[in-house]
Amino acid sequence: RMILQQGSSLYVKLHNGGNYLNTVILNENYACYTNSDECKVDTVRVVKVGDYYYEYVRPACVEHAFFSDAKKITKDSTFNTPNTCANPRLPYAMEACCDEGATGTNINAVRNYVYDGERMTFNDAQIRCGNIENKTLCDFRQVQSPEFKTGYHWTTANCAIKVKITEEGEVAIVYDISNRRGAQEAHVSEESLNYFKVYWDDDTYPQTANNCSNAPECVGLSGGGCQCSTMVVNSAVFQTMPNTAEEILSELVIGAMDPEAFDIGIYTIYQSTENFTAYAINDAIDTSTIFKVTDAMSRSFFLKNVKSVVQIGSNNSFRNAPHFMSMIEDSWPYGIGETTLRDAEYETEAVLDHYFYHPNVAPFLCTRFIQRFGQSNPSPRYVEACATAFRNGFYITQSQGYGAGEYGDLSATIASIVMDREARTPVLDTDPSAGSIREPILKVTSLMRALGYTQNERVPTVRFNDMSTKIGQMAHSFETVFSFFLPEQIPNSGPLTAASLTSPESIKLEMPLIIGMLNGFFSLVKYGLSDCRIGFGVYPGSGSCAEDGSYERSLGSLTFGPSTISVRVSASKDDAEESSSGSVDLTSSDLELVTDGSRGSQTVGMRFNNMVIPKGATIIGAYIEFEVDEVKSENTSLSFYGQSDDNPSAFSSQSKNITNRPLTDASVPWNDVPIWGATNQHHNTPDLSPIVQELVDRSGWISGNSMVIIVNGTGKRTVESWDGESGAAPLLSVTFTSDTKSTPIGRNSLEIIDNLSTLLTSGRLSEFNKELIKEEFESKQGDTQGALRLATQLILSTSEFQTTNSVVNPTGVARQDGNDQTLKGDGYKALVYLYFDGGCDSYNMLAPHTCPDRINAEGQTINAYANYLAIRGQVALTNQTSLEVDASNSLQSCTSYGLHPNLPFLQRLYNESSILFVANAGLLVAPVDKTNYRELTPTQLFAHNAMNRDTKRVDLYNMYGGTGVVGRINDMLTKRGYVTGAYSISGNDVTLAGQPGKSPAASILSSSGVAPFNEDPSITDMNSKVIAVNGEMSADSSFYGETWSDALALSISQHTTLYNALQSPDANTHVVFPTTSLGNQLEVVAKLIKIRNERGTERDLFYVRTGGFDTHSYVIPALAARFDEVNAALEAFVDELKFQGVWLNTTIVQFSEFARTLNPNGNDGTDHAWGGQHFIAGGSVLGGKILGTYPEDFSESTMIGLSRGRMIPTTPWDAILNGVAEWCGVTDQGDLGTVLPMKGNFPSESIYNMSEIYA
């Protein structure tokens, strides 16, 4: 730290009159204090001001990776401490001063610093040493400095910066340090694998094929590639003034400080225009010139008029790469380097800025914003208008402006979306391709808003439960970083598929989610927000699930029309009799109203709990329903009161506990009570509205409180009590309304349905559906509340509610849910497609174990296991821990390979010859090597989304758009007359998608199986009515409506079949499965296989997945956890199939989008690669061997070796799937060409037929 003197202008600024601030921004230059240490230093780090310390945080700066005249720096001892190199022009090390003329290897040095920890340039270090008599900067052996002093010191030893070049043109920096005594930092050593991309001029670079460009200081590397010396050449880009800001921005890439930060008079304005200003030294346009330029997004930059090029020989060069983080690393305990959290944050900010201001950001975001606002397929013009508003930060429509004029202004962006003609014109309401399927959570919230959801006031927040499982979406609960939907999602069948139109929300049209949504909707309508019948809510702690308008088990309810709440006495202490003497009976088996023999004329109390009525609601009607316990005919007159209390307590045995309670002013007489001529009859009191109204108008009333009704009078009527028959205890029914929340009920059935249509579908409910719903409404015969609930449920199931398009033209024809088929009769088979999501590090699933030395084509001795250990480093799967499997019967370079130690069951299967591995397999369109793989592989290699999708499709030429490879197997099996079933137990996935109409669509199940649907319907044949309002539509109807209705009908049909079958005791498994994600999925598969006869299928195709394989960090523990789950789940699954006797009839084929780099990264993880190992398992598999070719040389010297051990596959997916498809029953070559449209690009000998995979 440096101590500032009080006269210093910097001291004055920081001292601030003694009012020290935590952060001080220096907005101007401050002259150093004359004759003080401030004028001697290059930079400060920590300064002391009075008794306080300030740390200097410099602005963001980058360095060039390559520079001239590099010098060695090291710590205070050069013997065993790291040696590295530094740019002599930067203040990155301290001085070390030796005696002039000192020679030998044991030179000691002393310090001459201004403050402890001072850093300076190389030149200033020389000056500091020169200021000590007979001292000079040197290449020292030891600095006389306390051990705790850390940091690097300049030496006079030179460094040469070299570069290693891969066969793909990526480079790694190598420091060649003169007179290096200690260790060298690994990231700049000859062993470095820290390759990065550079931009080669003319796209040419030294490589093995051109003899390293014949450059004089280049040598070939044994693993492929070249190592070359470098020379940095800096030159002026502009010799004369450029004409435009765009020209400057396109040519200059090196930043500069604000010229005003330099000493006064160094820079002057050379020329200034509207969009840029040139600052020059001595009025010359040269390498020192700085341009201040403003871009189209109103950002200002200072750019230096320099082009920095790294020259290699005379033929190759590339742009000098910038970096934020210093190459001078911290090296505990040897020294503190120049890497700082500050620069990491600056680099992160720069990356985010780069993304944010990228020209693709505006259209990218606008497309997704517009999709969320209800247009799944916006026109290019619409997207462009939005993107323009985003970039300009301003949008004008009808003379009204939005936005502050800054790039990325969201007010302008959203205004451009909602005010655009494409969002507002009614013309598009008749376009069947316009609109969207609504987001699941928006359907729920729109229903609650439209029908005035009222929350129980005792529960402060709306509480949903497990919405992600039930509907596939919940706020703040993204399943992945890609949000809930895929913007490019196209449904698996229907008009959107035929038109290749996207529908992001259609990814949620899975059977479990459709059933879960309707269950939740129906529950919300009938029971309020609760857990009843798999509702959206949670169990509130009490209450039953009864569709009687009571909502007694809910946390809140919808308020359409006048609401009716019915609450029954629910506990022994909630009804009581008090005799004329004051004694209270809490357990009477009946209630005597009011004379009871020796007890005299009684007073009876009844308490009704959880009365969910808003404070101040208008009470339309109220009554108590009694059930007759004894026949009585004597003259009886009764009077009813309420207890004048906000929330009365239960009754107690205390004397006069009922009559001592305060009564309401309002009372209701029941004179001349009719004769009660039979037991079990129901009788209702007169209207008790005045009493209830007085109670809910009380200042302390809260919705959900209790009410007490007290009865006295003359005569006798005997009714059921809670202790006598709890289900027949007195029932208080209250009908009320709230002007601000209730839905207008209407004067007749059609008007009511019209009102509901307006609220729920913006009036888009078709006339056909109105008539159907009207018929069901009127069937309720005067039960208006029940009819309202039924009509609401039916409307919620229609495509008019579920989508945003108006064009729904029903034909009146019921939807077909599939045709019965006759079994082909050649036995049953099941294919399980197991996907390891995230890119499995399969080089640690199956690794070399015992490998003889071999002579390669170049005559070199190589060993696959040694090569594997060398490149895998600390993440290698060694033969001390792996589970050995014999490969002597396989055409591999090793006699045995090792399985991951957490996969013992796979070793067991291998030894049983029930599993085989396919080595170095991956997605290919044709055989390729490093010379042509980029041109011949039309996908985004190494990208999750693209490789995931294309691995499951195996159709890079898009011959059968929107289909998956297993879906096409299903198509061909159906074509050949097989009765098939396709089931995804892990979401709506393209793997099982076939061509529209070619085969039965896949059923999507959850890993917990199949939940019941509409368990307590409002009418007996309600499911058929739900399908009826989703009947066939004409071709000009909404594409989205058709997609919803078709998915709904199919889901209900599939659900009925599967639910009934899975509920059978015959579906129970013998083996106990692990309760993991994969275990649960495979248990469902095992159950479905067990009930294959009930389902009537002879070919079943299953999709299951397990995630967590994207191991960018800590791959060893991550893989151990993943493989533990896989091992246990597969063991249970196979054991169950063996018990069922169908293991011989089952194949498990495993895939992952890509393998991972053999060379680990700095976080002990591995990154995206390509070819890897996969397996096929089954009772009929010809196992115990390894197909394909497991690499033995992982370096870039081979034609399939890319940087960091990324291997180009030598076996295509087609090779695996061809034999599997044949085993399933697809044997015709033309059909196989449909399943695998790329397999014709490969030699026939590289495609496995069934006999090579199966016994």
PDB file of C-alpha atoms in Angstrom, residues 98-108 134 136 138-139:
ATOM      1  CA  CYS A  98      21.791  -7.167  -8.479  1.00  0.00           C
ATOM      2  CA  ASP A  99      25.391  -6.065  -8.363  1.00  0.00           C
ATOM      3  CA  GLU A 100      26.628  -4.798 -11.676  1.00  0.00           C
ATOM      4  CA  GLY A 101      28.646  -7.416 -13.493  1.00  0.00           C
ATOM      5  CA  ALA A 102      27.448 -10.264 -11.254  1.00  0.00           C
ATOM      6  CA  THR A 103      27.692 -13.646 -12.953  1.00  0.00           C
ATOM      7  CA  GLY A 104      26.951 -17.270 -12.187  1.00  0.00           C
ATOM      8  CA  THR A 105      23.835 -19.049 -11.026  1.00  0.00           C
ATOM      9  CA  ASN A 106      23.670 -17.818  -7.442  1.00  0.00           C
ATOM     10  CA  ILE A 107      23.043 -14.087  -7.876  1.00  0.00           C
ATOM     11  CA  ASN A 108      21.253 -12.351  -5.010  1.00  0.00           C
ATOM     12  CA  ASN A 134      26.353  -0.252  -8.617  1.00  0.00           C
ATOM     13  CA  THR A 136      21.220  -3.180 -12.132  1.00  0.00           C
ATOM     14  CA  CYS A 138      19.372  -8.928 -13.563  1.00  0.00           C
ATOM     15  CA  ASP A 139      18.427 -12.589 -13.887  1.00  0.00           C
TER      16      ASP A 139
END
